[in-house]
Amino acid sequence: MKRYFGRKTIIYLSTFFLAVTVDWAIPRLMPGDPIMNLLSRVSVRAEASEAMYGYYTKAFGLDIPVWKQYINFWIALFHGDLGTSVYLFPQKVVDVIIMAVPYSIALLVPAILLSFYTGNKFGAFAARTKILDNTLLPVGYLLTAAPYMWLGILLAWSLGIVVGIFPTAGAYDFNMAPSFSWPFIFSLIKHWFLPFLSLFLVQFGGWAIGMRNMIIYELESDYSHYLESLGAPRSLIRKYAYRNALLPQITGLALQLGVIVAGSLVTEVVFSYPGLGSLILSAIQNKDYFLIQGCFLFIIIGVLIANFFIDIAYVIIDPRTRLGMAGE
Amino acid sequence: MSLQIKNLVVYYQTLRGYVKALDDVTFSISDGEIMGLAGESGCGKTTLGNSLIRLEPPMKYIKGDVELDNEKLPVWNSSQMNAFRFKKISIIPQYAMNALNPTIKIGKMISELLSSRKFNYKKIKPELERRLDLVELTHDVLNMYPIELSGGMKQRMVLVLSTLLDPSLLIADEITSALDVSTQKAVAEMLVEFRNRKFVKSMIVITHDISILYQIADSILVMYAGKLAEKASTNVIVNTPRHPYTKLLISSLPKVGVRYTEKKLSGIPGNTPLLLDPPAGCRFRDRCPVAFDRCFEEPPFVEIEKDHYIACWKECTEND
């Protein structure tokens, strides 16, 4: 057990190191210059502009050799300093991210957990129920194949514009100021619903179809047939089959996490939802190295932590992984 | 009579039509009898065993009656069969080594299974432990996952579980096939022991290994291509078989004292017919050395001596 988690920790640490390095390098490989971008928004005379360019380059630490920038970046990172945003100058990157993260989490966590739970339950229920299998699962295929933003646009158009029940942009009404009051909370939920629904539906389809195929395989396995021969009721056989079919789904969840985060990015852009997604989009458009780095760092940490929890969950659920560890 | 089967016909449904895997099967087993069911692969042994307990698609019941202890078994109706399964009729499946759910402890699985059948695990547990002793398994296996057991241990575990409610009939399907010879013998003896202790009243032991049957079976039923060929006591089948197929089957077994480097062990020339569209009349006709005109008609399965049944025109007409 100790060895297993020791090895896992090393794997996670090296993944973290590599991912963060890539995260640092990618924005710097983009064409263009963040300082030029910043200066282009203020109109000053040419010579003043040159002086300001020199000043800002120094201020952001972009005047030193690249390898030194890289080392400085790690040192700052261990001090919890992600730098200052170029685009939202002079706000600190950490502060900008902290403002956006609650919105992203409020979208992602319920969408992931609810779709995983209901999708699996529904898939298991639909398997071997002829009518559901023939009618609703094709819908599941359609949902899971739908790109997040396409479904988002479709929902915004149908429920937002045609029917007009839900707002299509923002996190709360523009004429409201954030406060802890019922109207504000109601407005939050109303704005949250459509982006949540588009994330939920796409993933729901995927889980339902995966579970349907897995549980049919389990219901056809030898242990299910043996239980049938011993006259076990359908509910018991289904219970065992569901539990065993869930194991590969949990692995799938770990693999899906990264994709889901990306899905939430485009969804946030579609609905102008002020989470990490919209932030990353503006950061990229403005070539804001530090903000891009910070946002992706947050995603990297999130995905790694989620994967770590899934690893632990797997050990608890599947005795075979536990025994494999003891046998090492 | 423990088990009585009359004109049982079970086919497999395929896109190309019915595969006639079990055609017009009639025989009976008396109380306490261990009947061996022998024949080559694909002759319908397992189909016969399965159709008595779990007749699921693509298997299709066509007709016939099955009576167990003078009670009619609704083999065509899976939900009605549930009342009989485990309590009256039970099976050790061919896949006994994979028959236990891999992600749950064996004891917990048994307890959930028993309570789902309205039995009290606590009350049955002492008897369960006695039987584990009998098959030389420690009581610890109940706290283990199936993957922690060897193949032979799993097989014995399934033997104990399948017979836990003292069924009237046990179907043991190829339970010695994957074991080495010494373990084979031990498992075979356990089956006899279970019968002697009245854990099960009678048994059908399905195998293609006639030497195992010679050790444990009271009678042997030989099948060929979905039909019954011959049924008689073990001694008669092994020493004085009458059906040409049984004769060839027995003669193709190696004998003690014969050196097969000098004399080649003979097999039966030809292949079994495809059961999708089997030839009319005797299905062994094409491979039979003594076939004659009458064999184009279907031979009946008749008793030519006491407890000796045979489906062969040659043998019947000679007797007349």
XYZ file of C-alpha atoms in Angstrom, chain A:
328
model
C 0.000 0.000 0.000
C 2.759 2.418 1.032
C 4.781 1.549 -2.059
C 1.762 1.977 -4.273
C 1.051 5.464 -3.033
C 4.754 6.309 -2.981
C 5.012 5.410 -6.638
C 1.802 7.278 -7.446
C 3.120 10.391 -5.681
C 6.298 10.317 -7.775
C 4.223 9.934 -10.939
C 2.013 12.837 -9.957
C 4.956 15.075 -9.040
C 6.743 14.438 -12.328
C 3.504 14.977 -14.252
C 3.045 18.251 -12.396
C 6.575 19.357 -13.213
C 6.236 18.518 -16.911
C 2.781 20.046 -17.242
C 3.817 23.267 -15.571
C 6.903 23.507 -17.772
C 4.759 23.132 -20.879
C 2.335 25.619 -19.378
C 5.183 28.099 -18.964
C 6.599 27.514 -22.459
C 3.436 27.521 -24.582
C 2.404 31.194 -24.124
C 5.969 32.309 -24.828
C 5.964 30.381 -28.096
C 2.926 32.346 -29.305
C 3.642 34.966 -31.930
C 3.296 38.532 -30.687
C 4.318 40.481 -27.649
C 2.211 41.151 -24.525
C 3.814 44.540 -23.836
C 3.082 45.768 -27.359
C -0.470 44.720 -26.788
C -0.636 46.648 -23.548
C 0.861 49.748 -25.123
C -1.388 49.600 -28.147
C -4.293 50.370 -25.872
C -2.775 53.645 -24.690
C -1.953 56.162 -27.340
C 1.312 57.908 -26.569
C 4.032 59.498 -28.610
C 6.576 57.194 -30.246
C 9.522 58.095 -27.973
C 7.368 57.841 -24.844
C 6.127 54.516 -26.069
C 9.703 53.271 -26.401
C 10.510 54.303 -22.855
C 7.345 52.683 -21.560
C 8.147 49.525 -23.497
C 11.536 49.300 -21.792
C 9.970 49.975 -18.413
C 7.245 47.355 -18.700
C 9.549 44.702 -20.126
C 11.747 45.136 -17.081
C 8.797 45.261 -14.725
C 7.450 41.951 -16.011
C 10.918 40.394 -15.954
C 10.935 39.742 -19.698
C 14.290 41.420 -20.357
C 16.453 38.648 -18.905
C 17.470 35.379 -20.727
C 14.721 32.819 -21.130
C 16.333 30.177 -18.877
C 16.533 32.743 -16.068
C 12.881 33.604 -16.606
C 12.092 29.903 -16.231
C 13.975 29.572 -12.958
C 12.458 32.797 -11.620
C 9.065 31.449 -12.530
C 9.564 28.333 -10.375
C 10.942 30.366 -7.474
C 7.967 32.715 -7.625
C 5.620 29.767 -7.918
C 6.877 28.287 -4.655
C 6.257 31.622 -3.015
C 2.683 31.504 -4.259
C 3.323 34.375 -6.649
C 1.901 33.966 -10.143
C 2.891 37.437 -11.245
C 0.907 40.407 -12.391
C -1.579 40.328 -15.219
C -0.545 42.277 -18.299
C -4.036 42.551 -19.647
C -5.701 43.497 -16.373
C -2.684 45.493 -15.190
C -1.995 46.069 -12.319
C -4.143 43.303 -10.817
C -2.382 40.243 -9.434
C -2.994 37.026 -11.404
C -3.923 35.197 -8.197
C -6.650 37.718 -7.424
C -8.043 37.584 -10.960
C -8.204 33.776 -10.853
C -9.784 33.686 -7.417
C -12.575 35.883 -8.758
C -13.248 33.503 -11.658
C -12.742 30.078 -10.074
C -15.991 29.858 -8.043
C -18.015 30.248 -11.253
C -16.102 27.481 -13.032
C -16.344 25.138 -10.068
C -20.050 25.812 -9.697
C -20.470 24.745 -13.311
C -18.074 21.821 -13.433
C -18.528 19.935 -10.183
C -22.321 19.527 -10.335
C -22.162 18.771 -14.075
C -19.497 16.082 -13.650
C -20.978 14.409 -10.585
C -24.638 14.579 -11.613
C -24.007 13.411 -15.170
C -21.800 10.557 -13.921
C -24.417 9.402 -11.432
C -27.556 9.797 -13.508
C -25.896 8.759 -16.777
C -24.671 5.492 -15.316
C -27.966 4.772 -13.589
C -29.899 5.498 -16.740
C -27.573 3.455 -18.945
C -27.886 0.475 -16.615
C -31.638 0.854 -16.554
C -31.963 1.225 -20.317
C -29.823 -1.829 -21.077
C -32.070 -4.780 -21.788
C -35.202 -2.633 -21.749
C -36.150 -2.872 -25.362
C -38.145 0.323 -25.807
C -35.621 2.530 -24.019
C -32.751 0.818 -25.768
C -34.267 1.525 -29.161
C -35.501 5.056 -28.603
C -33.489 6.906 -25.994
C -30.019 5.515 -26.582
C -29.753 6.937 -30.098
C -30.449 10.263 -28.378
C -27.556 9.435 -26.060
C -25.277 8.855 -29.047
C -26.357 12.171 -30.493
C -25.740 13.989 -27.196
C -22.301 12.561 -26.604
C -21.243 13.309 -30.160
C -22.447 16.912 -29.897
C -19.681 19.492 -29.440
C -20.147 21.419 -26.180
C -20.383 24.827 -27.829
C -22.810 23.648 -30.494
C -25.209 22.285 -27.874
C -24.624 25.453 -25.852
C -25.591 27.672 -28.770
C -28.603 25.489 -29.489
C -29.789 25.724 -25.875
C -29.181 29.453 -25.713
C -31.168 29.922 -28.893
C -34.072 27.589 -28.005
C -34.543 28.137 -24.272
C -33.016 31.591 -24.105
C -34.186 33.410 -27.203
C -37.159 31.498 -28.642
C -38.823 30.483 -25.370
C -37.159 33.222 -23.403
C -37.114 31.570 -19.971
C -33.393 31.718 -19.380
C -30.866 34.506 -19.870
C -28.129 33.724 -22.372
C -25.158 35.683 -21.051
C -23.404 36.626 -17.842
C -23.463 35.166 -14.354
C -26.182 37.444 -12.966
C -28.358 40.330 -14.132
C -26.289 43.276 -15.308
C -28.325 45.685 -13.238
C -27.608 43.833 -10.004
C -24.702 44.162 -7.636
C -23.407 40.974 -5.967
C -25.083 40.628 -2.588
C -26.283 37.843 -0.349
C -29.986 38.237 -1.078
C -32.678 36.012 -2.553
C -33.189 37.960 -5.784
C -29.467 37.860 -6.456
C -29.173 34.129 -5.712
C -32.189 33.460 -7.918
C -30.568 35.444 -10.699
C -27.322 33.487 -10.235
C -29.159 30.162 -10.554
C -31.075 31.337 -13.609
C -27.857 32.317 -15.358
C -26.084 29.186 -14.216
C -28.690 26.795 -15.537
C -28.084 26.836 -19.308
C -24.281 26.464 -19.261
C -24.701 23.739 -16.649
C -27.330 21.978 -18.767
C -25.179 21.949 -21.894
C -22.223 20.448 -20.001
C -24.476 17.971 -18.215
C -26.279 16.740 -21.338
C -23.166 15.997 -23.388
C -21.586 14.026 -20.565
C -24.822 12.327 -19.609
C -25.060 10.811 -23.091
C -21.502 9.525 -22.882
C -21.929 7.875 -19.492
C -25.287 6.348 -20.374
C -23.943 4.709 -23.512
C -20.753 3.513 -21.851
C -22.680 1.989 -18.969
C -25.226 0.342 -21.232
C -22.500 -1.450 -23.160
C -20.531 -2.387 -20.054
C -23.488 -3.751 -18.118
C -24.652 -5.917 -21.007
C -21.174 -7.407 -21.045
C -21.356 -8.039 -17.284
C -24.867 -9.508 -17.477
C -23.563 -11.980 -20.053
C -20.595 -12.954 -17.939
C -20.205 -16.318 -16.264
C -20.894 -15.184 -12.729
C -24.218 -13.618 -13.791
C -25.263 -16.815 -15.521
C -24.303 -18.868 -12.490
C -26.395 -16.636 -10.223
C -29.307 -17.062 -12.618
C -28.864 -20.833 -12.442
C -29.101 -20.574 -8.673
C -32.356 -18.660 -9.015
C -31.016 -15.326 -7.782
C -33.507 -12.513 -8.419
C -32.861 -10.044 -11.229
C -32.208 -7.247 -8.744
C -29.238 -9.037 -7.144
C -27.666 -9.946 -10.492
C -28.115 -6.380 -11.716
C -26.610 -5.008 -8.524
C -23.419 -7.048 -8.983
C -23.243 -6.335 -12.698
C -23.686 -2.582 -12.090
C -20.925 -2.506 -9.534
C -18.508 -4.312 -11.810
C -19.487 -2.297 -14.860
C -18.840 0.900 -12.907
C -15.114 0.165 -12.521
C -14.103 0.961 -16.119
C -16.451 3.951 -15.988
C -14.446 5.362 -13.081
C -11.275 5.020 -15.138
C -13.165 6.780 -17.901
C -14.017 9.578 -15.488
C -10.334 10.101 -14.737
C -9.568 10.257 -18.449
C -12.531 12.526 -19.144
C -11.667 15.162 -16.552
C -9.264 17.029 -18.822
C -11.750 16.989 -21.682
C -14.541 18.193 -19.424
C -12.461 21.161 -18.306
C -11.873 22.052 -21.942
C -15.594 21.628 -22.555
C -16.365 24.062 -19.792
C -14.005 26.610 -21.381
C -15.939 26.785 -24.641
C -19.264 26.648 -22.817
C -18.260 29.631 -20.690
C -17.262 31.512 -23.809
C -20.616 30.749 -25.462
C -22.563 31.972 -22.440
C -20.111 34.804 -21.553
C -19.890 33.159 -18.149
C -17.185 34.847 -16.073
C -15.298 31.682 -15.145
C -11.823 30.474 -16.042
C -12.884 29.795 -19.623
C -13.754 33.358 -20.504
C -10.666 34.491 -18.620
C -8.401 32.195 -20.633
C -9.931 33.412 -23.876
C -9.231 37.072 -23.072
C -5.792 36.164 -21.707
C -4.882 34.438 -24.969
C -6.277 37.247 -27.079
C -4.102 39.708 -25.162
C -1.069 37.402 -25.020
C -1.055 37.764 -21.261
C 1.652 35.193 -20.375
C 1.088 35.370 -16.676
C -2.657 35.059 -16.733
C -2.569 32.140 -19.209
C 0.024 30.422 -17.043
C -2.011 30.987 -13.914
C -5.281 29.703 -15.379
C -3.684 26.580 -16.799
C -1.792 25.997 -13.584
C -5.090 25.973 -11.785
C -6.537 23.451 -14.271
C -3.435 21.253 -14.005
C -3.693 21.150 -10.222
C -7.436 20.456 -10.406
C -7.095 17.573 -12.847
C -4.212 16.021 -10.908
C -6.048 16.199 -7.581
C -9.196 14.714 -9.123
C -7.184 11.882 -10.647
C -5.527 11.202 -7.336
C -8.910 10.860 -5.628
C -10.059 8.502 -8.381
C -6.952 6.378 -7.843
C -7.835 6.094 -4.174
C -11.488 5.358 -4.961
C -10.419 2.580 -7.316
C -8.364 0.920 -4.628
C -11.359 0.989 -2.304
C -13.862 -0.345 -4.830
C -11.892 -3.020 -6.712
C -10.280 -5.741 -4.596
C -8.180 -6.786 -7.573
C -6.121 -3.582 -7.539
C -5.596 -3.971 -3.810
C -4.311 -7.519 -4.242
C -2.130 -6.513 -7.144
C -0.456 -4.026 -4.832
C 0.146 -6.599 -2.115
C 1.672 -8.954 -4.647
C 4.259 -6.464 -5.836
